[in-house]
Coordinates of C-alpha atoms in Angstrom, one line a residue:
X1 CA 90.8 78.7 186.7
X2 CA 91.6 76.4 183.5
X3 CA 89.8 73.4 185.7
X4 CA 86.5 75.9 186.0
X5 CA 86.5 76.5 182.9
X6 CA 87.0 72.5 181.0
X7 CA 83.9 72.1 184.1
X8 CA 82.1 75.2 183.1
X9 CA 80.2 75.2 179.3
X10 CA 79.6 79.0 180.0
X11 CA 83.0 79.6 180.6
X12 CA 84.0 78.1 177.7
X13 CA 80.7 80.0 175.7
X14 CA 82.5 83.5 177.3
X15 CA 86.0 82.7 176.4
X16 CA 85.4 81.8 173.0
X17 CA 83.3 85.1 172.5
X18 CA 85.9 86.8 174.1
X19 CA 89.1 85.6 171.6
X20 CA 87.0 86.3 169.1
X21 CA 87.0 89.7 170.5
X22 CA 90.3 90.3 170.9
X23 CA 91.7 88.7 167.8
X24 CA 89.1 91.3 165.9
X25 CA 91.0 94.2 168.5
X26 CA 94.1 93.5 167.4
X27 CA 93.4 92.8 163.9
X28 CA 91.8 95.9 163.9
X29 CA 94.1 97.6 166.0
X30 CA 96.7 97.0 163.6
X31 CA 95.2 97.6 160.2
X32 CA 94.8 101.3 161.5
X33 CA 98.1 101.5 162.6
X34 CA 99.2 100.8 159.0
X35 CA 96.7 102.3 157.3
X36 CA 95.5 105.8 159.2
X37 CA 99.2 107.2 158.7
X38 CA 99.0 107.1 154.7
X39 CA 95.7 107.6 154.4
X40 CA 96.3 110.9 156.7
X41 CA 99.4 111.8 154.9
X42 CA 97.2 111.1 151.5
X43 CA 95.0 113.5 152.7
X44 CA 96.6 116.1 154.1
X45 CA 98.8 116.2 151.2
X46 CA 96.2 116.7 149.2
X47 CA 95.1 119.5 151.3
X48 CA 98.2 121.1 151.5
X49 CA 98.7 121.3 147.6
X50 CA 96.0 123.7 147.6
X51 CA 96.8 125.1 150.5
X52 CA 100.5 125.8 148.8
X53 CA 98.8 127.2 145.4
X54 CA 96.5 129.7 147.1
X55 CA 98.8 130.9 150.4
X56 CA 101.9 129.5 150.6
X57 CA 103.9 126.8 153.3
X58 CA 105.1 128.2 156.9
X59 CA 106.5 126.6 159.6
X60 CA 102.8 127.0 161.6
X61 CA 101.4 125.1 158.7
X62 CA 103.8 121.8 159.5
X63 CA 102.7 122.2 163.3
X64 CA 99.2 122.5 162.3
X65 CA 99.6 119.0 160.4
X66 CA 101.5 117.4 163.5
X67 CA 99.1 118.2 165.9
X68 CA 96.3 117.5 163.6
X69 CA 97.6 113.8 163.2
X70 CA 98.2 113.3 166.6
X71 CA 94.5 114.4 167.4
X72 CA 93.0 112.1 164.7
X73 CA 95.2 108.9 166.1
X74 CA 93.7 109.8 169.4
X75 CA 90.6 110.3 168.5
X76 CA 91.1 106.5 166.6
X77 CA 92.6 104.7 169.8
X78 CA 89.3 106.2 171.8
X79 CA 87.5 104.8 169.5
X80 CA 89.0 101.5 169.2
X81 CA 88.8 101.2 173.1
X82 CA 85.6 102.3 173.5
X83 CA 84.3 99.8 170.6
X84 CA 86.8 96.8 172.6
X85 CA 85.0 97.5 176.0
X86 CA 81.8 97.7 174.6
X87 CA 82.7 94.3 172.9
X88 CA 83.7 93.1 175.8
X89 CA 80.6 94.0 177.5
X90 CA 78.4 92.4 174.9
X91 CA 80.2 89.3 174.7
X92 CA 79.1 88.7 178.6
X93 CA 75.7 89.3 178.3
X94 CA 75.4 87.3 175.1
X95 CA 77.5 84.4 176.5
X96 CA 75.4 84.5 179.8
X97 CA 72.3 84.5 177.8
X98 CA 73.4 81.8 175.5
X99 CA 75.0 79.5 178.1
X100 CA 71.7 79.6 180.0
X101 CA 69.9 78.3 177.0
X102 CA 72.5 75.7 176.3
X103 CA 73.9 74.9 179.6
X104 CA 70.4 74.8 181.6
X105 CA 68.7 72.1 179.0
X106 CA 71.9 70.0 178.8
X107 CA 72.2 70.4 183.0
X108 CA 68.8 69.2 183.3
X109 CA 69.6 66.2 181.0
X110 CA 72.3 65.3 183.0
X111 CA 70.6 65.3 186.3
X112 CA 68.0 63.2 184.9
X113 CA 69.8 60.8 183.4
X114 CA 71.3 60.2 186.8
X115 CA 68.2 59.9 188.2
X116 CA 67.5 57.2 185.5
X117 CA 70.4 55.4 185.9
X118 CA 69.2 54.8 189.8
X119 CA 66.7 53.2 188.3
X120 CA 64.0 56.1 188.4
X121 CA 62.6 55.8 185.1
X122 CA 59.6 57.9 185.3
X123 CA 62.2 60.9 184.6
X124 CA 61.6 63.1 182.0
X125 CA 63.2 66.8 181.2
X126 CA 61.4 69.8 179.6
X127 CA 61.1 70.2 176.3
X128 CA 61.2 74.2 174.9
X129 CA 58.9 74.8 171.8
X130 CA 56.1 73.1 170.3
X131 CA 56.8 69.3 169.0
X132 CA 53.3 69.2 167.4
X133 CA 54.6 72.2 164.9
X134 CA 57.8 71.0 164.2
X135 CA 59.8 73.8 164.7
X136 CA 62.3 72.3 167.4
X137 CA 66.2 73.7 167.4
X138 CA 68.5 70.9 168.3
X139 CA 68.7 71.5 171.6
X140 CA 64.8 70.6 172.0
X141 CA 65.3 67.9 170.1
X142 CA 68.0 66.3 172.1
X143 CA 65.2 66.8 174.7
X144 CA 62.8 65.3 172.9
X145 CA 65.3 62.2 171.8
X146 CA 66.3 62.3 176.0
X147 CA 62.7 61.7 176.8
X148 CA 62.1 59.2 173.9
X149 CA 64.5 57.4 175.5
X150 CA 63.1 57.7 178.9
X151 CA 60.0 56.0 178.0
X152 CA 61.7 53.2 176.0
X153 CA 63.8 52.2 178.7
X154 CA 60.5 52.5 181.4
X155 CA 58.7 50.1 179.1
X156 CA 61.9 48.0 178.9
X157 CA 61.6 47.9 182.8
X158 CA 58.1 47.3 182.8
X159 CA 58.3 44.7 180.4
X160 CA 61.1 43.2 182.3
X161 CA 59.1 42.8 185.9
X162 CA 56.5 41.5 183.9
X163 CA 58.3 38.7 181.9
X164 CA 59.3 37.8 185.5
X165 CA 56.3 37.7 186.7
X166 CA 54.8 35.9 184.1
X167 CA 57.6 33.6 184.0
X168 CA 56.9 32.8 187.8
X169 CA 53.7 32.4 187.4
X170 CA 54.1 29.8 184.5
X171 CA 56.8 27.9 186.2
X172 CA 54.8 27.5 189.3
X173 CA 51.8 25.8 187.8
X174 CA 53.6 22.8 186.9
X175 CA 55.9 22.6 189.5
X176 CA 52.8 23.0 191.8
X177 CA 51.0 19.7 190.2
X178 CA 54.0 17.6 190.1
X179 CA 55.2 18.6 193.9
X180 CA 51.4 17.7 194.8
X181 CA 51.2 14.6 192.9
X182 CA 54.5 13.6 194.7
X183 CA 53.6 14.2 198.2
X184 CA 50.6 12.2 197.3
X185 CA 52.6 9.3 196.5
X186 CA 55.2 9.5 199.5
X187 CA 51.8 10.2 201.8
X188 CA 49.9 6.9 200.4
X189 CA 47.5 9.4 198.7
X190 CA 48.1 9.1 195.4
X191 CA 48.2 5.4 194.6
X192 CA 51.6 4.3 192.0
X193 CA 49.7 3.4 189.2
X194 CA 49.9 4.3 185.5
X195 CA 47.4 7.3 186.0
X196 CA 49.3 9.3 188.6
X197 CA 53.0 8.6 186.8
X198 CA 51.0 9.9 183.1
X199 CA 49.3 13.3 185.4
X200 CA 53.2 13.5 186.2
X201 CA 54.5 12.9 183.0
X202 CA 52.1 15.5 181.3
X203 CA 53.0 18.2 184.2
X204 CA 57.0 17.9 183.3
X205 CA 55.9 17.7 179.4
X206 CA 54.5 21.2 179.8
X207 CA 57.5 22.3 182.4
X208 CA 60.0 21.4 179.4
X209 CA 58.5 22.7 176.7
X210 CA 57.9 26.1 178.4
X211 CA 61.1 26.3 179.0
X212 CA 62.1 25.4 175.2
X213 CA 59.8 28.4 174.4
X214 CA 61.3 30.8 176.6
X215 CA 64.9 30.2 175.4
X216 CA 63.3 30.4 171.8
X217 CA 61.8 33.8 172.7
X218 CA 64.7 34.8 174.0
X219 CA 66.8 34.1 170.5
X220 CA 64.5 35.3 168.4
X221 CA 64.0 38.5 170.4
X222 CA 68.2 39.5 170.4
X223 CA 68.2 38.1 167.0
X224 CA 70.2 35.1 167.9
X225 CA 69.3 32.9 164.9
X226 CA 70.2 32.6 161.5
X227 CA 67.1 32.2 158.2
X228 CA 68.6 29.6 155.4
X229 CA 66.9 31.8 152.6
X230 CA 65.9 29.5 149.8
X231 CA 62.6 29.8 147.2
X232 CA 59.5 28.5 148.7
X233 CA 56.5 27.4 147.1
X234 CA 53.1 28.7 148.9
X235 CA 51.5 25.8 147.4
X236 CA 54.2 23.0 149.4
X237 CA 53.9 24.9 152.8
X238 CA 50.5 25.4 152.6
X239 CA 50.1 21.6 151.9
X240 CA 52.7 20.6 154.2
X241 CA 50.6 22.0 157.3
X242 CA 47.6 21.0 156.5
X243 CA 49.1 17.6 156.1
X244 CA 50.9 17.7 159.8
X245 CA 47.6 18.8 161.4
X246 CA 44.6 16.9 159.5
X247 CA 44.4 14.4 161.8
X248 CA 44.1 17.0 165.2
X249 CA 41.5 18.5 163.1
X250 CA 39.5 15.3 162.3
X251 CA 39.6 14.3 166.0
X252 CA 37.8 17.7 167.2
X253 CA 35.9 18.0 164.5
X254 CA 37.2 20.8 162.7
X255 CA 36.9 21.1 159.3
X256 CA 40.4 22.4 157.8
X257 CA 40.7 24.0 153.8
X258 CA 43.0 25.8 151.8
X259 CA 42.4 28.0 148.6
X260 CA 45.9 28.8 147.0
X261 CA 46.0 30.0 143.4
X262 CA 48.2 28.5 140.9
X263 CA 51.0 30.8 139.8
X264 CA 51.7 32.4 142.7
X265 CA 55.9 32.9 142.5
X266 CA 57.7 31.7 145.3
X267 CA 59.2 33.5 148.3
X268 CA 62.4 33.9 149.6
X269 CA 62.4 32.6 153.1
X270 CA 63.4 29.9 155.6
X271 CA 61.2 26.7 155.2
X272 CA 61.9 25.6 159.0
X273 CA 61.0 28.8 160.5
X274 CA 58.3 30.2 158.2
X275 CA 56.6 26.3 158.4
X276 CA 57.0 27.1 162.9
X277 CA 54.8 30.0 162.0
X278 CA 52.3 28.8 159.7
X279 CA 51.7 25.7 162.5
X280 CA 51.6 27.7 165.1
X281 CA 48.6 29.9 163.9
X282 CA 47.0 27.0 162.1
X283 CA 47.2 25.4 165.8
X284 CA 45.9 28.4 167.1
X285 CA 43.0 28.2 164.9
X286 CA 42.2 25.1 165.7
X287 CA 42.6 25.6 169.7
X288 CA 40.3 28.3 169.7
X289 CA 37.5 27.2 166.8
X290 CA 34.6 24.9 168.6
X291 CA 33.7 21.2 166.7
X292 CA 32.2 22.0 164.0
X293 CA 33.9 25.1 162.6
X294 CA 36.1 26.1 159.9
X295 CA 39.5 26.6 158.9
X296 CA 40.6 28.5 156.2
X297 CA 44.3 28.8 154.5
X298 CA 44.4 31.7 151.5
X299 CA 47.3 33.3 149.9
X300 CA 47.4 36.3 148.0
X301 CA 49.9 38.2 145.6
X302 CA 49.8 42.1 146.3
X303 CA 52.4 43.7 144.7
X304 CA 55.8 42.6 145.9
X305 CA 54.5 40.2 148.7
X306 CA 52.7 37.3 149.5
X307 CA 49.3 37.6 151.6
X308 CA 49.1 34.4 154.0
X309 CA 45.7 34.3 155.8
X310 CA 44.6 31.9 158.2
X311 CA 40.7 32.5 158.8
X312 CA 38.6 30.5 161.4
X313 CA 34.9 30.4 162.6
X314 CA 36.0 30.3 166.6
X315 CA 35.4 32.3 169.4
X316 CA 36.7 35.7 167.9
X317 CA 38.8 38.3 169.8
X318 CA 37.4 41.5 171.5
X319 CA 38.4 44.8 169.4
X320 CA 40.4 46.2 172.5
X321 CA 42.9 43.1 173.0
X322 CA 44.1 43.1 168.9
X323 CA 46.6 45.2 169.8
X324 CA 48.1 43.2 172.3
X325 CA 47.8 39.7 170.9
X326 CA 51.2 39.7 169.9
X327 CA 52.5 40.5 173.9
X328 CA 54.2 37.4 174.9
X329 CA 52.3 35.9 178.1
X330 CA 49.2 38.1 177.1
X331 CA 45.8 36.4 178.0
X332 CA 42.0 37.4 176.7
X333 CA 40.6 36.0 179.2
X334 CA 43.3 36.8 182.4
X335 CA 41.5 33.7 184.7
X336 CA 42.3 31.3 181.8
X337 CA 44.7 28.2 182.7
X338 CA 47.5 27.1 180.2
X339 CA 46.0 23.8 180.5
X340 CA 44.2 24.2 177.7
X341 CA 47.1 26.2 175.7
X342 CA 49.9 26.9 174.9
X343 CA 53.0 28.9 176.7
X344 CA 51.8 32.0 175.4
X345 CA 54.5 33.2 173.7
X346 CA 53.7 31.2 170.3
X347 CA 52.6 34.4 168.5
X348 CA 55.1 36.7 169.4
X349 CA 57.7 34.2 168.5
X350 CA 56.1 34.3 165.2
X351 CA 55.8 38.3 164.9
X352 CA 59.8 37.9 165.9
X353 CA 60.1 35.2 163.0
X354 CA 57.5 36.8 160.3
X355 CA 59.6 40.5 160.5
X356 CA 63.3 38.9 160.4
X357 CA 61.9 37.5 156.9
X358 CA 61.2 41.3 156.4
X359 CA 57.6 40.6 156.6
X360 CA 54.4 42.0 158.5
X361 CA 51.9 40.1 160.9
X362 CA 48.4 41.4 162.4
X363 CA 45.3 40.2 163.2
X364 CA 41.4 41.0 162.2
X365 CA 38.3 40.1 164.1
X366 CA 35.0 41.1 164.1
X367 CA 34.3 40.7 168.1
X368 CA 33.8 37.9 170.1
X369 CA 31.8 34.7 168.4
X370 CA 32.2 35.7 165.2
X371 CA 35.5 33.8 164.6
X372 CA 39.2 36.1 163.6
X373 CA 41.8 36.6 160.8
X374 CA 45.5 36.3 161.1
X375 CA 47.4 37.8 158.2
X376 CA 51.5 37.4 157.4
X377 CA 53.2 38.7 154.4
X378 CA 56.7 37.2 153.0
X379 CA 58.6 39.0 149.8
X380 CA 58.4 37.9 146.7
X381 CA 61.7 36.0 145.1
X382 CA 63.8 38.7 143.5

């Protein structure tokens, strides 16, 4: 019985109800037993004072009183017992009622959550009432939370296969040219000269820094690093990348500016990691923006924070991947090589870098040709 019952929430909903009933009994029980003898002897001495000033006492008038008494406490106990069973009654409806509301939802929850735990994350549990009205008890929005959950840790899963996936796929391409260019060499092939070690050379290059990416990514993502906060002028970074990259921009072609007001204060951030971002869209821009475009570095003040835009004339991004530029391994175009590129994981490592700073990161284009926009913002010094 006591092991049904620490099992068994509705046992433990009808046993509460019913202490609560019985301390009230007996509570009760004993107030009256104190209580109904004066206030019966109050009264019928009251009574029998004018009973004594218009007739008189007797013996059959003492009787009278006894039997009277006895009647009333009997007529009290019936009461009392009638009121207890009835309690009694009520308290298992109500706790039956009750437990099913309770005990149901949270028994659902818990079969769910085994079936998540086997790794069906698709599970998902009812949720009673209206979440669009707000009007949820706490028992809906455990629910609610339950299924929030649910979701987060299905796209948690999905994301998972599909880092491995893409991680597969990335390693492969590499190992795939320098495995061929080697069998080509131990075949006669290939011929050992400078050309075929270079092809090699560049294959591995890409291999390692892949893998320098992905253990990047994966720091930056469980927020494995630590930001050296210091003042930063705009006007130094901003100068310092255009001075690493002018040269990559004068051998495509590529025309690179900047347009930084004077005055602008400075921002508290880390100069190593907020420079990593800064080059790696300003790289980006000039990946993706033909000979003979434009690049353009502005920097606004708007409010507390510091606008950074990078703006280029290039190929422009379609309206429906914006969203998803920031997915590490995503691709516009999916039949695209990396040869051309990067990892793919460059602008997520700079979302990751951009919000530790306690900024904000996104991305405006007008459609494909017509060249795109990539914002950051950083907080103002003090």
């Amino acid at each position: 019985m006591i092991s049904a019952v620490r099992r068994h929430l509705s046992w433990k909903f009808f046993i509460s109800y019913l202490i609560v009933i019985i301390i009230g009994a007996v509570v009760l029980i004993t107030a009256a037993e104190f209580v109904v003898p004066r206030s019966f002897d109050r009264h019928l001495a009251a009574m029998g004072s004018m009973m004594v000033s218009m007739m008189g006492s007797s013996p059959m008038e003492m009787d009278l009183n006894a039997d009277l008494f006895t009647n009333f406490r009997t007529a009290v106990n019936e009461a009392l017992t009638i009121a207890t069973l009835a309690a009694v009654i009520a308290a298992v409806a109500v706790s039956f009622f009750v437990s099913r509301q309770v005990v149901n939802p949270i028994r659902e929850m818990m079969i769910a959550s085994r079936f998540i735990a086997e790794g069906h994350y698709e599970e998902r549990v009812h949720v009673p009432g209206d979440p669009s009205k707000d009007e949820l008890d706490e028992l809906s929005q455990l629910a609610l939370s339950f299924n929030q959950m649910a979701a987060k840790l299905e796209q948690v899963e999905t994301m998972r296969r599909q880092l491995i996936g893409d991680i597969s796929h990335e390693l492969r391409t590499p190992l795939t040219a320098i495995k061929g260019s080697m069998e080509g060499l131990i075949d006669g092939v290939l011929p050992a000269n400078e050309g075929t070690f270079h092809g090699i050379y560049r294959e591995a290059d890409r291999l390692q820094r892949l893998v320098s990416d992905l253990q990047e990514l994966s720091q930056v993502e469980a927020g494995e690093f630590e930001l050296h906060l210091q003042p930063i002028d705009i006007i130094d970074l901003v100068e310092a990348t255009v001075k690493r990259l002018e040269l990559q921009f004068g051998d495509k072609g590529v025309v690179l500016e900047s347009h930084v007001p004077n005055g602008l204060p400075p921002v508290q951030a880390d100069h190593d990691r907020i420079s990593q971002v800064m080059l790696n869209l300003v790289g980006n821009a000039l990946q993706y923006t033909p000979s003979g475009g434009r690049v353009r570095i502005t920097a606004i003040r708007h409010e507390d924070e510091i606008y950074i835009s990078i703006s280029d004339t290039g190929i422009g991004i379609p309206a429906e991947h914006l969203e998803h530029l920031f997915t590490r391994f995503y691709r516009i175009d999916k039949s695209r090589s990396r040869v051309g590129g990067g990892s793919g994981i460059g602008l997520t490592i700079a979302k990751h870098l951009v919000e530790a700073h306690g900024g904000r990161i996104w991305v405006k284009s007008p459609g494909s040709g017509k060249g795109s926009t990539f914002t950051f913002t950083l907080p103002v010094e003090g």
